[in-house]
């Protein structure tokens, strides 16, 4: 299936659709692979980089960082909207890789399901990180 291809059909009762996409973000950090991996595994450390602006808050209600464990986070914006990311860790290789799946809900309605891979590669001058997400957006929930 091609990237960003919409499937589905309209139903008289409701529109059901899927939109598939993927993206990658790459960064190099002046830190060891161990330190970068530790930051991903610690919700307090993650809170330092996931706040996109004013009137935005994040709360971790569950963090069980091991294969099969869950990570549940709630995001709220100033206008009262709540997003919930409910993740399950599928594969973890210390200091090298984290793979997890998650669903995202907006005000109680599921809007997407994703597979995310975090690749951590040590370099001479730090650590190169690639985060790749394969996402299915549900029923126009982007």
PDB file of C-alpha atoms in Angstrom:
ATOM      1  CA  UNK A   1       0.000   0.000   0.000  1.00  0.00           C
ATOM      2  CA  UNK A   2       1.289   3.463  -0.849  1.00  0.00           C
ATOM      3  CA  UNK A   3       2.104   6.005   1.832  1.00  0.00           C
ATOM      4  CA  UNK A   4      -0.805   8.299   2.742  1.00  0.00           C
ATOM      5  CA  UNK A   5      -3.367   6.162   0.930  1.00  0.00           C
ATOM      6  CA  UNK A   6      -6.918   6.416   2.271  1.00  0.00           C
ATOM      7  CA  UNK A   7      -9.125   3.327   2.290  1.00  0.00           C
ATOM      8  CA  UNK A   8     -12.674   2.876   3.360  1.00  0.00           C
ATOM      9  CA  UNK A   9     -16.182   3.639   2.337  1.00  0.00           C
ATOM     10  CA  UNK A  10     -18.899   5.899   3.597  1.00  0.00           C
ATOM     11  CA  UNK A  11     -21.649   4.316   5.589  1.00  0.00           C
ATOM     12  CA  UNK A  12     -25.004   6.026   6.109  1.00  0.00           C
ATOM     13  CA  UNK A  13     -24.428   5.862   9.863  1.00  0.00           C
ATOM     14  CA  UNK A  14     -20.782   6.927  10.020  1.00  0.00           C
ATOM     15  CA  UNK A  15     -17.612   7.376   8.005  1.00  0.00           C
ATOM     16  CA  UNK A  16     -14.985   4.685   8.577  1.00  0.00           C
ATOM     17  CA  UNK A  17     -11.594   5.259   6.989  1.00  0.00           C
ATOM     18  CA  UNK A  18      -7.907   4.577   7.408  1.00  0.00           C
ATOM     19  CA  UNK A  19      -4.965   6.677   6.355  1.00  0.00           C
ATOM     20  CA  UNK A  20      -1.529   5.024   6.393  1.00  0.00           C
ATOM     21  CA  UNK A  21       1.666   7.000   6.683  1.00  0.00           C
ATOM     22  CA  UNK A  22       5.178   6.828   8.076  1.00  0.00           C
ATOM     23  CA  UNK A  23       7.878   9.254   9.025  1.00  0.00           C
ATOM     24  CA  UNK A  24      11.333   9.306  10.577  1.00  0.00           C
ATOM     25  CA  UNK A  25      13.094  11.872  12.727  1.00  0.00           C
ATOM     26  CA  UNK A  26      16.882  11.747  13.116  1.00  0.00           C
ATOM     27  CA  UNK A  27      19.055  13.532  15.654  1.00  0.00           C
ATOM     28  CA  UNK A  28      22.626  13.266  16.905  1.00  0.00           C
ATOM     29  CA  UNK A  29      23.214  13.978  20.593  1.00  0.00           C
ATOM     30  CA  UNK A  30      26.439  14.793  22.405  1.00  0.00           C
ATOM     31  CA  UNK A  31      25.781  12.015  24.913  1.00  0.00           C
ATOM     32  CA  UNK A  32      26.546   8.328  25.241  1.00  0.00           C
ATOM     33  CA  UNK A  33      24.140   5.682  23.951  1.00  0.00           C
ATOM     34  CA  UNK A  34      23.629   4.601  27.567  1.00  0.00           C
ATOM     35  CA  UNK A  35      22.535   8.111  28.590  1.00  0.00           C
ATOM     36  CA  UNK A  36      20.187   8.472  25.577  1.00  0.00           C
ATOM     37  CA  UNK A  37      18.642   5.047  26.228  1.00  0.00           C
ATOM     38  CA  UNK A  38      18.196   5.900  29.913  1.00  0.00           C
ATOM     39  CA  UNK A  39      16.344   9.084  28.976  1.00  0.00           C
ATOM     40  CA  UNK A  40      13.884   7.088  26.851  1.00  0.00           C
ATOM     41  CA  UNK A  41      13.273   4.635  29.674  1.00  0.00           C
ATOM     42  CA  UNK A  42      12.652   7.298  32.349  1.00  0.00           C
ATOM     43  CA  UNK A  43       9.324   9.177  32.181  1.00  0.00           C
ATOM     44  CA  UNK A  44      10.724  12.091  34.213  1.00  0.00           C
ATOM     45  CA  UNK A  45      13.486  12.565  31.655  1.00  0.00           C
ATOM     46  CA  UNK A  46      11.026  12.290  28.735  1.00  0.00           C
ATOM     47  CA  UNK A  47       8.886  15.043  30.254  1.00  0.00           C
ATOM     48  CA  UNK A  48      11.766  17.455  29.612  1.00  0.00           C
ATOM     49  CA  UNK A  49      11.437  17.203  25.830  1.00  0.00           C
ATOM     50  CA  UNK A  50       7.768  16.504  25.061  1.00  0.00           C
ATOM     51  CA  UNK A  51       6.173  19.786  26.107  1.00  0.00           C
ATOM     52  CA  UNK A  52       5.479  21.675  22.867  1.00  0.00           C
ATOM     53  CA  UNK A  53       4.393  24.934  24.468  1.00  0.00           C
ATOM     54  CA  UNK A  54       2.356  26.858  26.977  1.00  0.00           C
ATOM     55  CA  UNK A  55      -0.892  25.431  28.358  1.00  0.00           C
ATOM     56  CA  UNK A  56       0.292  21.891  27.612  1.00  0.00           C
ATOM     57  CA  UNK A  57       0.748  19.236  30.269  1.00  0.00           C
ATOM     58  CA  UNK A  58       1.762  15.583  30.235  1.00  0.00           C
ATOM     59  CA  UNK A  59       1.139  12.998  32.924  1.00  0.00           C
ATOM     60  CA  UNK A  60       2.426   9.433  32.933  1.00  0.00           C
ATOM     61  CA  UNK A  61      -0.153   7.204  34.599  1.00  0.00           C
ATOM     62  CA  UNK A  62       1.718   3.984  33.891  1.00  0.00           C
ATOM     63  CA  UNK A  63       5.330   3.249  32.968  1.00  0.00           C
ATOM     64  CA  UNK A  64       6.476  -0.360  32.896  1.00  0.00           C
ATOM     65  CA  UNK A  65       9.612  -0.279  30.736  1.00  0.00           C
ATOM     66  CA  UNK A  66      10.172  -3.917  29.751  1.00  0.00           C
ATOM     67  CA  UNK A  67       9.064  -6.115  26.855  1.00  0.00           C
ATOM     68  CA  UNK A  68       5.311  -6.564  27.274  1.00  0.00           C
ATOM     69  CA  UNK A  69       5.051  -3.585  29.650  1.00  0.00           C
ATOM     70  CA  UNK A  70       2.699  -0.637  29.201  1.00  0.00           C
ATOM     71  CA  UNK A  71       3.326   3.084  29.073  1.00  0.00           C
ATOM     72  CA  UNK A  72       0.251   5.294  29.384  1.00  0.00           C
ATOM     73  CA  UNK A  73       0.542   9.049  29.053  1.00  0.00           C
ATOM     74  CA  UNK A  74      -2.088  11.771  29.069  1.00  0.00           C
ATOM     75  CA  UNK A  75      -1.656  15.082  27.255  1.00  0.00           C
ATOM     76  CA  UNK A  76      -3.831  18.099  27.921  1.00  0.00           C
ATOM     77  CA  UNK A  77      -4.009  21.409  26.131  1.00  0.00           C
ATOM     78  CA  UNK A  78      -5.342  24.625  27.620  1.00  0.00           C
ATOM     79  CA  UNK A  79      -8.733  24.271  25.964  1.00  0.00           C
ATOM     80  CA  UNK A  80      -9.584  21.066  27.840  1.00  0.00           C
ATOM     81  CA  UNK A  81      -8.851  18.489  25.141  1.00  0.00           C
ATOM     82  CA  UNK A  82      -7.238  15.296  26.386  1.00  0.00           C
ATOM     83  CA  UNK A  83      -5.125  12.904  24.355  1.00  0.00           C
ATOM     84  CA  UNK A  84      -4.124   9.501  25.741  1.00  0.00           C
ATOM     85  CA  UNK A  85      -1.270   7.406  24.348  1.00  0.00           C
ATOM     86  CA  UNK A  86      -1.491   3.769  25.453  1.00  0.00           C
ATOM     87  CA  UNK A  87       1.733   1.960  24.494  1.00  0.00           C
ATOM     88  CA  UNK A  88       3.061  -1.591  24.780  1.00  0.00           C
ATOM     89  CA  UNK A  89       6.787  -2.325  24.523  1.00  0.00           C
ATOM     90  CA  UNK A  90       7.412  -5.028  21.909  1.00  0.00           C
ATOM     91  CA  UNK A  91      11.213  -5.173  21.848  1.00  0.00           C
ATOM     92  CA  UNK A  92      13.956  -3.567  23.916  1.00  0.00           C
ATOM     93  CA  UNK A  93      17.701  -3.963  23.395  1.00  0.00           C
ATOM     94  CA  UNK A  94      19.564  -1.964  26.034  1.00  0.00           C
ATOM     95  CA  UNK A  95      21.411   1.058  24.636  1.00  0.00           C
ATOM     96  CA  UNK A  96      20.456   0.122  21.033  1.00  0.00           C
ATOM     97  CA  UNK A  97      16.729  -0.226  20.256  1.00  0.00           C
ATOM     98  CA  UNK A  98      13.175   0.293  21.544  1.00  0.00           C
ATOM     99  CA  UNK A  99      10.121  -0.909  19.619  1.00  0.00           C
ATOM    100  CA  UNK A 100       6.619  -0.156  20.820  1.00  0.00           C
ATOM    101  CA  UNK A 101       3.060  -0.056  19.561  1.00  0.00           C
ATOM    102  CA  UNK A 102       0.518   2.462  20.750  1.00  0.00           C
ATOM    103  CA  UNK A 103      -2.959   3.786  20.252  1.00  0.00           C
ATOM    104  CA  UNK A 104      -3.879   7.447  20.552  1.00  0.00           C
ATOM    105  CA  UNK A 105      -7.268   8.640  21.754  1.00  0.00           C
ATOM    106  CA  UNK A 106      -8.705  12.143  21.725  1.00  0.00           C
ATOM    107  CA  UNK A 107     -11.365  12.850  24.344  1.00  0.00           C
ATOM    108  CA  UNK A 108     -12.064   9.106  24.593  1.00  0.00           C
ATOM    109  CA  UNK A 109     -12.242   8.424  20.827  1.00  0.00           C
ATOM    110  CA  UNK A 110      -9.468   6.316  19.287  1.00  0.00           C
ATOM    111  CA  UNK A 111      -7.848   8.271  16.468  1.00  0.00           C
ATOM    112  CA  UNK A 112      -4.738   6.263  15.542  1.00  0.00           C
ATOM    113  CA  UNK A 113      -2.631   3.163  16.001  1.00  0.00           C
ATOM    114  CA  UNK A 114       1.147   3.120  15.489  1.00  0.00           C
ATOM    115  CA  UNK A 115       4.326   1.048  15.462  1.00  0.00           C
ATOM    116  CA  UNK A 116       7.392   3.043  16.542  1.00  0.00           C
ATOM    117  CA  UNK A 117      11.036   2.011  16.378  1.00  0.00           C
ATOM    118  CA  UNK A 118      13.769   3.962  18.161  1.00  0.00           C
ATOM    119  CA  UNK A 119      17.246   3.076  16.896  1.00  0.00           C
ATOM    120  CA  UNK A 120      20.191   4.235  19.026  1.00  0.00           C
ATOM    121  CA  UNK A 121      23.611   4.148  17.364  1.00  0.00           C
ATOM    122  CA  UNK A 122      26.820   5.143  19.177  1.00  0.00           C
ATOM    123  CA  UNK A 123      29.204   7.379  17.267  1.00  0.00           C
ATOM    124  CA  UNK A 124      32.647   8.818  18.013  1.00  0.00           C
ATOM    125  CA  UNK A 125      31.181  12.178  18.998  1.00  0.00           C
ATOM    126  CA  UNK A 126      27.896  11.076  20.570  1.00  0.00           C
ATOM    127  CA  UNK A 127      24.839   9.060  19.640  1.00  0.00           C
ATOM    128  CA  UNK A 128      22.693   9.045  16.514  1.00  0.00           C
ATOM    129  CA  UNK A 129      18.976   8.374  17.110  1.00  0.00           C
ATOM    130  CA  UNK A 130      16.384   7.519  14.469  1.00  0.00           C
ATOM    131  CA  UNK A 131      12.717   7.400  15.460  1.00  0.00           C
ATOM    132  CA  UNK A 132      10.512   5.807  12.793  1.00  0.00           C
ATOM    133  CA  UNK A 133       6.749   5.700  13.133  1.00  0.00           C
ATOM    134  CA  UNK A 134       4.300   3.758  10.981  1.00  0.00           C
ATOM    135  CA  UNK A 135       0.857   5.167  11.698  1.00  0.00           C
ATOM    136  CA  UNK A 136      -2.701   4.316  10.802  1.00  0.00           C
ATOM    137  CA  UNK A 137      -5.031   7.287  11.278  1.00  0.00           C
ATOM    138  CA  UNK A 138      -8.557   6.128  11.980  1.00  0.00           C
ATOM    139  CA  UNK A 139     -11.767   7.732  10.734  1.00  0.00           C
ATOM    140  CA  UNK A 140     -10.246  11.112   9.970  1.00  0.00           C
ATOM    141  CA  UNK A 141      -8.792  11.347  13.481  1.00  0.00           C
ATOM    142  CA  UNK A 142      -5.709  13.339  12.585  1.00  0.00           C
TER     143      UNK A 142
END
